[in-house]
Every structure is written in structure tokens, then in C-alpha cells.
JSON list of C-alpha atoms and ligand atoms in Angstrom, two decimals:
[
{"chain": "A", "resi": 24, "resn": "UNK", "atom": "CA", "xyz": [18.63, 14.12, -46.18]},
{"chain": "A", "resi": 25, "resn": "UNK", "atom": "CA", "xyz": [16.84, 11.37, -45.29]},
{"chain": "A", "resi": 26, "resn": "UNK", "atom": "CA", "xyz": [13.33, 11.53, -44.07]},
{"chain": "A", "resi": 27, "resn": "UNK", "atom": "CA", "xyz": [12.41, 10.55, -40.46]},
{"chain": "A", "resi": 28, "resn": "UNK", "atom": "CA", "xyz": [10.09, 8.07, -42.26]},
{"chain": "A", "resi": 29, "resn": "UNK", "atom": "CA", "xyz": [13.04, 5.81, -44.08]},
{"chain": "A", "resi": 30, "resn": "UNK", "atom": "CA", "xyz": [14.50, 2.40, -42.22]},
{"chain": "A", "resi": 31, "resn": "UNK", "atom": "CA", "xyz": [17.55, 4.11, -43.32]},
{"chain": "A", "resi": 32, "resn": "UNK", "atom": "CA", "xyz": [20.23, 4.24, -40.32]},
{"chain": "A", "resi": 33, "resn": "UNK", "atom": "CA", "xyz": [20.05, 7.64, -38.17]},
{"chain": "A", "resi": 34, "resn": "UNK", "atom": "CA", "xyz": [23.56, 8.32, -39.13]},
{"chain": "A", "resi": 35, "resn": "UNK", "atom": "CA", "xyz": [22.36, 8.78, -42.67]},
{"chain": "A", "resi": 36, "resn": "UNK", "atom": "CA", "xyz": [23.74, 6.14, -44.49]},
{"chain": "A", "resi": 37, "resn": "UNK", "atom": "CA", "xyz": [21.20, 3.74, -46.70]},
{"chain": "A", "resi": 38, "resn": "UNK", "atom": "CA", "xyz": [21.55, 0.27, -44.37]},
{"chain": "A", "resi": 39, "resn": "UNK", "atom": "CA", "xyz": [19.32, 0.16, -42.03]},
{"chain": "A", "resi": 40, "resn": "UNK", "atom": "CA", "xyz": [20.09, 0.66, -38.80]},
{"chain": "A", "resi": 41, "resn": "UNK", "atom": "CA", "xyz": [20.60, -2.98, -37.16]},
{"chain": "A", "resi": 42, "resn": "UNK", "atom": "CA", "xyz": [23.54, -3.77, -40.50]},
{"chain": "A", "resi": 43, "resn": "UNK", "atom": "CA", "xyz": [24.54, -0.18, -39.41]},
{"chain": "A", "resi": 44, "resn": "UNK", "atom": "CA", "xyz": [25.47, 1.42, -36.06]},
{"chain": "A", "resi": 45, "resn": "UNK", "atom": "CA", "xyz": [23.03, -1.28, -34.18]},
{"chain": "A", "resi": 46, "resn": "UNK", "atom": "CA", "xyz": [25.95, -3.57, -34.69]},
{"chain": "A", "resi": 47, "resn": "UNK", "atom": "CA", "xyz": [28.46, -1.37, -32.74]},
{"chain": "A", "resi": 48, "resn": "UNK", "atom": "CA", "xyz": [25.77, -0.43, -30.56]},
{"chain": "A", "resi": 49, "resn": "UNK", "atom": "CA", "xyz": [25.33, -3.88, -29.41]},
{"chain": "A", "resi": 50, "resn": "UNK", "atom": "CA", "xyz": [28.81, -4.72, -29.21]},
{"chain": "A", "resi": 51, "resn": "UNK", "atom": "CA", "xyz": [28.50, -7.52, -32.28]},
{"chain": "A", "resi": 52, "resn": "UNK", "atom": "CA", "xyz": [31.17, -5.68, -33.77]},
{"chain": "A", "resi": 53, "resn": "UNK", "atom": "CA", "xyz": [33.67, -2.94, -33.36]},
{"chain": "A", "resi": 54, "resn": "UNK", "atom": "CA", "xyz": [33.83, 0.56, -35.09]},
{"chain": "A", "resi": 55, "resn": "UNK", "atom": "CA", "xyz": [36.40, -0.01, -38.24]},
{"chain": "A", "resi": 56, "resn": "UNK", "atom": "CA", "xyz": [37.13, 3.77, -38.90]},
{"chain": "A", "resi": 57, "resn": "UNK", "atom": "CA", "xyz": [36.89, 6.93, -36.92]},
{"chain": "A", "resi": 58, "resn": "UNK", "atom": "CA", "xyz": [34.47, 7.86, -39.09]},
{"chain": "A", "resi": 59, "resn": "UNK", "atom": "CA", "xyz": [31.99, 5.20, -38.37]},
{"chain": "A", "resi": 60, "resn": "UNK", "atom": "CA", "xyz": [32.41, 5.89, -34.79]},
{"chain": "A", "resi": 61, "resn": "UNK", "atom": "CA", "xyz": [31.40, 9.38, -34.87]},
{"chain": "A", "resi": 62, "resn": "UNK", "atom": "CA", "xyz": [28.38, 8.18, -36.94]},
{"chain": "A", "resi": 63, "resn": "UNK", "atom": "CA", "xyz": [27.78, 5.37, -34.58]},
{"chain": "A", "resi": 64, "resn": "UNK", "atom": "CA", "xyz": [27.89, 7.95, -31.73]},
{"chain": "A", "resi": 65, "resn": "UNK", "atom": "CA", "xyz": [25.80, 10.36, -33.97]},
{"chain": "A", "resi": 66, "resn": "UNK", "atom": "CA", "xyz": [23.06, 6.99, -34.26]},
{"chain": "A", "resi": 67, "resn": "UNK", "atom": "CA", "xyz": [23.57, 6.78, -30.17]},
{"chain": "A", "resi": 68, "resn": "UNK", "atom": "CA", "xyz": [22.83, 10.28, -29.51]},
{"chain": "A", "resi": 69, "resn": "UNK", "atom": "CA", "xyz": [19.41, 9.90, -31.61]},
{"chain": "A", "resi": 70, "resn": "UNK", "atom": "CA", "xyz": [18.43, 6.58, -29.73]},
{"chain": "A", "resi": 71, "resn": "UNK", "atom": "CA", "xyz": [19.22, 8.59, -26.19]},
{"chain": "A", "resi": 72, "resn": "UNK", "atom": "CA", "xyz": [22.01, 5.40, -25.69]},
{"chain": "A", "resi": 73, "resn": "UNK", "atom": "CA", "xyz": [24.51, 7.14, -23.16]},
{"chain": "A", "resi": 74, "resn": "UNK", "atom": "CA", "xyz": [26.10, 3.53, -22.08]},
{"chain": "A", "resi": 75, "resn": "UNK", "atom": "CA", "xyz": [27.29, 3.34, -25.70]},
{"chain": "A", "resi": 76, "resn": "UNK", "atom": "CA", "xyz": [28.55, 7.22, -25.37]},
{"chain": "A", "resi": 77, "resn": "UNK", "atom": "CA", "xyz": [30.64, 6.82, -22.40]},
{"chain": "A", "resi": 78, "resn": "UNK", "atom": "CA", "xyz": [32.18, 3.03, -23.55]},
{"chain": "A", "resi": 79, "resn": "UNK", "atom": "CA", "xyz": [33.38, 4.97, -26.67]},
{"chain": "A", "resi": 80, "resn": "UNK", "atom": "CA", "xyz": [34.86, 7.75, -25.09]},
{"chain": "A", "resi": 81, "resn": "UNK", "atom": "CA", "xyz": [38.36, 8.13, -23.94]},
{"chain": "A", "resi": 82, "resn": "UNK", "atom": "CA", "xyz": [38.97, 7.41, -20.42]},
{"chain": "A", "resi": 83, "resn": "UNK", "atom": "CA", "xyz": [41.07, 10.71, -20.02]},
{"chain": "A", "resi": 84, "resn": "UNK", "atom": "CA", "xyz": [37.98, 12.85, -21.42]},
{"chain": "A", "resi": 85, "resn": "UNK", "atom": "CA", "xyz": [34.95, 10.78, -20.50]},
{"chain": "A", "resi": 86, "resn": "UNK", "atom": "CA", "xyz": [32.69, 12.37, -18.12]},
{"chain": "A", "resi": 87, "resn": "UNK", "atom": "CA", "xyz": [31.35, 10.52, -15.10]},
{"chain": "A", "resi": 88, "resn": "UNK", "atom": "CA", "xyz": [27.82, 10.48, -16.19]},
{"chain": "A", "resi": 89, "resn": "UNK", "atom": "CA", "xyz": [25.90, 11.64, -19.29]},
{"chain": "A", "resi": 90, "resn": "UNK", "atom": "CA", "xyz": [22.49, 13.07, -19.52]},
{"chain": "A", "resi": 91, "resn": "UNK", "atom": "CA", "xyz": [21.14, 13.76, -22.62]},
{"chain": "A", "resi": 92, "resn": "UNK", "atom": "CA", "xyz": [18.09, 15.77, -23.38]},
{"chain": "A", "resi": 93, "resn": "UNK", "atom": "CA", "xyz": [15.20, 13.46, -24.77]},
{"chain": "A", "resi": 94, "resn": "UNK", "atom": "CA", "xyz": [13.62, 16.69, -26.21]},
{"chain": "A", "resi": 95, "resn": "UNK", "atom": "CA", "xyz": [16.51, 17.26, -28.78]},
{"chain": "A", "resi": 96, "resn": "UNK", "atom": "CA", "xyz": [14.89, 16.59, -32.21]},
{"chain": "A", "resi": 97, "resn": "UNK", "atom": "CA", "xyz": [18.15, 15.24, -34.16]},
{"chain": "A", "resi": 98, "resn": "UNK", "atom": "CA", "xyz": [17.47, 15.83, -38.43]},
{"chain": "A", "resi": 99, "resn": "UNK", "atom": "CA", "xyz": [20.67, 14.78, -39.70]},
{"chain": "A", "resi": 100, "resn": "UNK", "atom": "CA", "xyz": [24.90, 14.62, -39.92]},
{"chain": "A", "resi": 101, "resn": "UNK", "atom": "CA", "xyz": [26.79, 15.36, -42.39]},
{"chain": "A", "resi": 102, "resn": "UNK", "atom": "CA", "xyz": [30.76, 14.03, -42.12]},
{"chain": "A", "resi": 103, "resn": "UNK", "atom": "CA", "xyz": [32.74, 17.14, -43.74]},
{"chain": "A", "resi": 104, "resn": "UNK", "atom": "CA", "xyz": [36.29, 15.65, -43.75]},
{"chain": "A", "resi": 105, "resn": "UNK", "atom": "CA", "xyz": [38.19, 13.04, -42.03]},
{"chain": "A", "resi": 106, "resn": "UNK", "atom": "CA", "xyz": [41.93, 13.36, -41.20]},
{"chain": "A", "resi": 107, "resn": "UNK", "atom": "CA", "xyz": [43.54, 9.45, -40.86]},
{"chain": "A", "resi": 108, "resn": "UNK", "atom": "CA", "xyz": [41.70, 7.37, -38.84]},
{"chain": "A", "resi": 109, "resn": "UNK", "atom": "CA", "xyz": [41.66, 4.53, -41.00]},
{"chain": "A", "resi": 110, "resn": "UNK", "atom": "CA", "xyz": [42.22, 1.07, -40.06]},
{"chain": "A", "resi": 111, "resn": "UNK", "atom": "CA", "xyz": [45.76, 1.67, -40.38]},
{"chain": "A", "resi": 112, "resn": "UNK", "atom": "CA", "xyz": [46.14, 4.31, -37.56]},
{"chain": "A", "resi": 113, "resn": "UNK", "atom": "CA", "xyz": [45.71, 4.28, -34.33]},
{"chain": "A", "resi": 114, "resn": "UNK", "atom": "CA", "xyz": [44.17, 8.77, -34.55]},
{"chain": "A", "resi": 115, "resn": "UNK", "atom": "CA", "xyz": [42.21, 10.71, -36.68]},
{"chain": "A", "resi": 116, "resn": "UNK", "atom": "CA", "xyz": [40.03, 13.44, -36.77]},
{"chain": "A", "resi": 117, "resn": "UNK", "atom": "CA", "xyz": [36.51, 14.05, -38.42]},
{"chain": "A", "resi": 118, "resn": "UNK", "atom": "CA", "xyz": [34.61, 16.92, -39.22]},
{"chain": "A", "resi": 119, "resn": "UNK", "atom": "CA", "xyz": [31.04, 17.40, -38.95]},
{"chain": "A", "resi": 120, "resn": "UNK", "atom": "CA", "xyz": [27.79, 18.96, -39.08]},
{"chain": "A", "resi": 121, "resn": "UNK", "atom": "CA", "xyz": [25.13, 17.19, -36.39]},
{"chain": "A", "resi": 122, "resn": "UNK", "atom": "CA", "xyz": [21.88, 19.20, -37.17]},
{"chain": "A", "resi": 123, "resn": "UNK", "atom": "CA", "xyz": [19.25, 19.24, -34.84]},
{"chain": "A", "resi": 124, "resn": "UNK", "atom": "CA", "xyz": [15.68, 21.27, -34.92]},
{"chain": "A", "resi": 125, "resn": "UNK", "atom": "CA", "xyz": [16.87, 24.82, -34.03]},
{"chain": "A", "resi": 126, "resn": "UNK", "atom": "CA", "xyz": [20.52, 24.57, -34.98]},
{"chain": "A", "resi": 127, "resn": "UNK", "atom": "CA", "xyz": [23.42, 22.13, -35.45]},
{"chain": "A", "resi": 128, "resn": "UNK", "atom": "CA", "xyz": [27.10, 21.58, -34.50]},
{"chain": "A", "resi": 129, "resn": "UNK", "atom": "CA", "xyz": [29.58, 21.91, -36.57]},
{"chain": "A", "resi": 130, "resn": "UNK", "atom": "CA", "xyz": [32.73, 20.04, -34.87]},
{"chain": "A", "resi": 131, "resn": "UNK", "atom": "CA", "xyz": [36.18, 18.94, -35.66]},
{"chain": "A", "resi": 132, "resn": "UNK", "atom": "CA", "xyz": [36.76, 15.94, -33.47]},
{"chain": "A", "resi": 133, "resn": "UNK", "atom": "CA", "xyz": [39.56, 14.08, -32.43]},
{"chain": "A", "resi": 134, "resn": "UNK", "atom": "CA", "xyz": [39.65, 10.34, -31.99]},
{"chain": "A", "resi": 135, "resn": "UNK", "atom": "CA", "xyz": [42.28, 7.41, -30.97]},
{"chain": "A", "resi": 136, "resn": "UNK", "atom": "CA", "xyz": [42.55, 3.45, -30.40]},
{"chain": "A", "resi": 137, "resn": "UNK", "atom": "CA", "xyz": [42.58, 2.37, -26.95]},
{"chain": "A", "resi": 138, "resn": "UNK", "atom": "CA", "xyz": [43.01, -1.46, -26.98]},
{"chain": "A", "resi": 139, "resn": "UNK", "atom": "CA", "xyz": [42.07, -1.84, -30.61]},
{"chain": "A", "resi": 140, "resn": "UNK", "atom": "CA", "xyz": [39.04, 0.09, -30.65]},
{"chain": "A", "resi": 141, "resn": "UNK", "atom": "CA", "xyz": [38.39, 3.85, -31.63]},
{"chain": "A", "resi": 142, "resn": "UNK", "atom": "CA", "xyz": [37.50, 6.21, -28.96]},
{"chain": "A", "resi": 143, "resn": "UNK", "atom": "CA", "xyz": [36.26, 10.10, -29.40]},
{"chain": "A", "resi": 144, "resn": "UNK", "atom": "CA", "xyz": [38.62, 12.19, -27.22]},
{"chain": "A", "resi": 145, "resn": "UNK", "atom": "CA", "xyz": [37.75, 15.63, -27.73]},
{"chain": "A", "resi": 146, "resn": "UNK", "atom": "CA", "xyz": [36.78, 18.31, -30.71]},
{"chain": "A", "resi": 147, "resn": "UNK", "atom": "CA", "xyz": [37.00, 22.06, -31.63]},
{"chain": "A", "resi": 148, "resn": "UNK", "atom": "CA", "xyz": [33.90, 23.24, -32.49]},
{"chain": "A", "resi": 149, "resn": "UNK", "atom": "CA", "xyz": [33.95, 25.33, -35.13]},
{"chain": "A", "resi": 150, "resn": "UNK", "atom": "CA", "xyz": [32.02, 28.36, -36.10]},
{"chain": "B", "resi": 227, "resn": "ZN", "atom": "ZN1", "xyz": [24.65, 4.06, -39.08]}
]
């Protein structure tokens, strides 16, 4: 995994972050795949960015308000599988491991297009 210490994106790939999720983040450009959504909402989760959270979630799922927990200590994701979600199709799924210091999630989740852009509906976690 990669150390804290790297310029290497949160999400774990080797760009650093402003050629990776920052570009999503800031709304220069739009999340291709499912897959780089969930990383890009992995990347948001590490920089404590709820705005970006809630406009990528699907208005039928998206809470009203999102408060994440500044003490969570995020070490790493790891995408499992992806079902579709390429930039021919408009759902997909993709499974994950988010670890964090303690634990992780492991999550199958569920994602569409809503106006062009991917959107994270809602996952199963798994065990
Ligand atoms: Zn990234």
C-alpha cells in the first residue's frame, strides 16, 4: 500500500492527487467509470470533503446532511471487482475494501448515471 508519506493520490493509484480525484473533486472534470467514482469518493472521504459526497450521490439515497468523523485514520482501498459501469453503461457495481485504523469495509456498491454523470446509490456490505 502506499505510505502516508507518497504524493501518490489517497485512492491509491500512482498520480498524484490534483491529475487524480482533485480533478473530480473540483468539478474540472467528471468521473469516467464507476470505478473512479468510488475512488474519487474514497479520496473525498480522506480529505473530510462531504459537498463532493452528497453531489455524487443519488438523489433517491442521498442523505440530507453528512458528518464525517475527522478522527477516522483512512490507510487504504482496495477495488475487488467491478460489474459494468464503464463508459458505455449507464450502472455498475464495485467491490471494495476501504481500510481504516481499527478495521475496514468491505462493500459491494451500486452506482448509476444521472444526467451523464455517475452517482453511488447504495451497497451491500459484505462480511
Ligand atoms: Zn485518486
Amino acid at each position: 500500500m502506499a505510505a502516508m508519506t507518497t504524493r501518490s493520490c489517497p485512492c491509491g493509484l500512482p498520480d498524484p492527487y490534483e491529475k487524480c480525484c482533485g480533478r473530480f473533486h473540483s468539478g474540472a472534470a467528471s468521473a469516467p467509470t464507476a470505478e473512479a467514482l468510488m475512488r474519487s469518493r474514497y479520496s473525498a472521504f480522506v480529505r473530510l470533503d462531504a459537498g463532493y459526497l452528497l453531489r455524487t450521490w443519488h438523489p433517491g439515497t442521498r442523505p440530507e446532511r453528512l458528518d464525517l468523523d475527522p478522527g477516522t485514520r483512512w490507510t487504504g482501498l482496495e477495488i475487488l471487482g467491478t460489474g459494468d459501469g464503464s463508459a458505455f453503461h449507464s450502472a455498475g457495481t464495485v467491490t471494495f475494501r476501504a481500510s481504516y485504523r481499527g478495521g475496514s469495509l468491505h462493500e459491494r456498491s451500486r452506482f448509476e448515471r444521472v444526467d451523464g454523470a455517475w452517482v453511488y446509490v447504495d451497497g451491500d456490505v459484505l462480511g
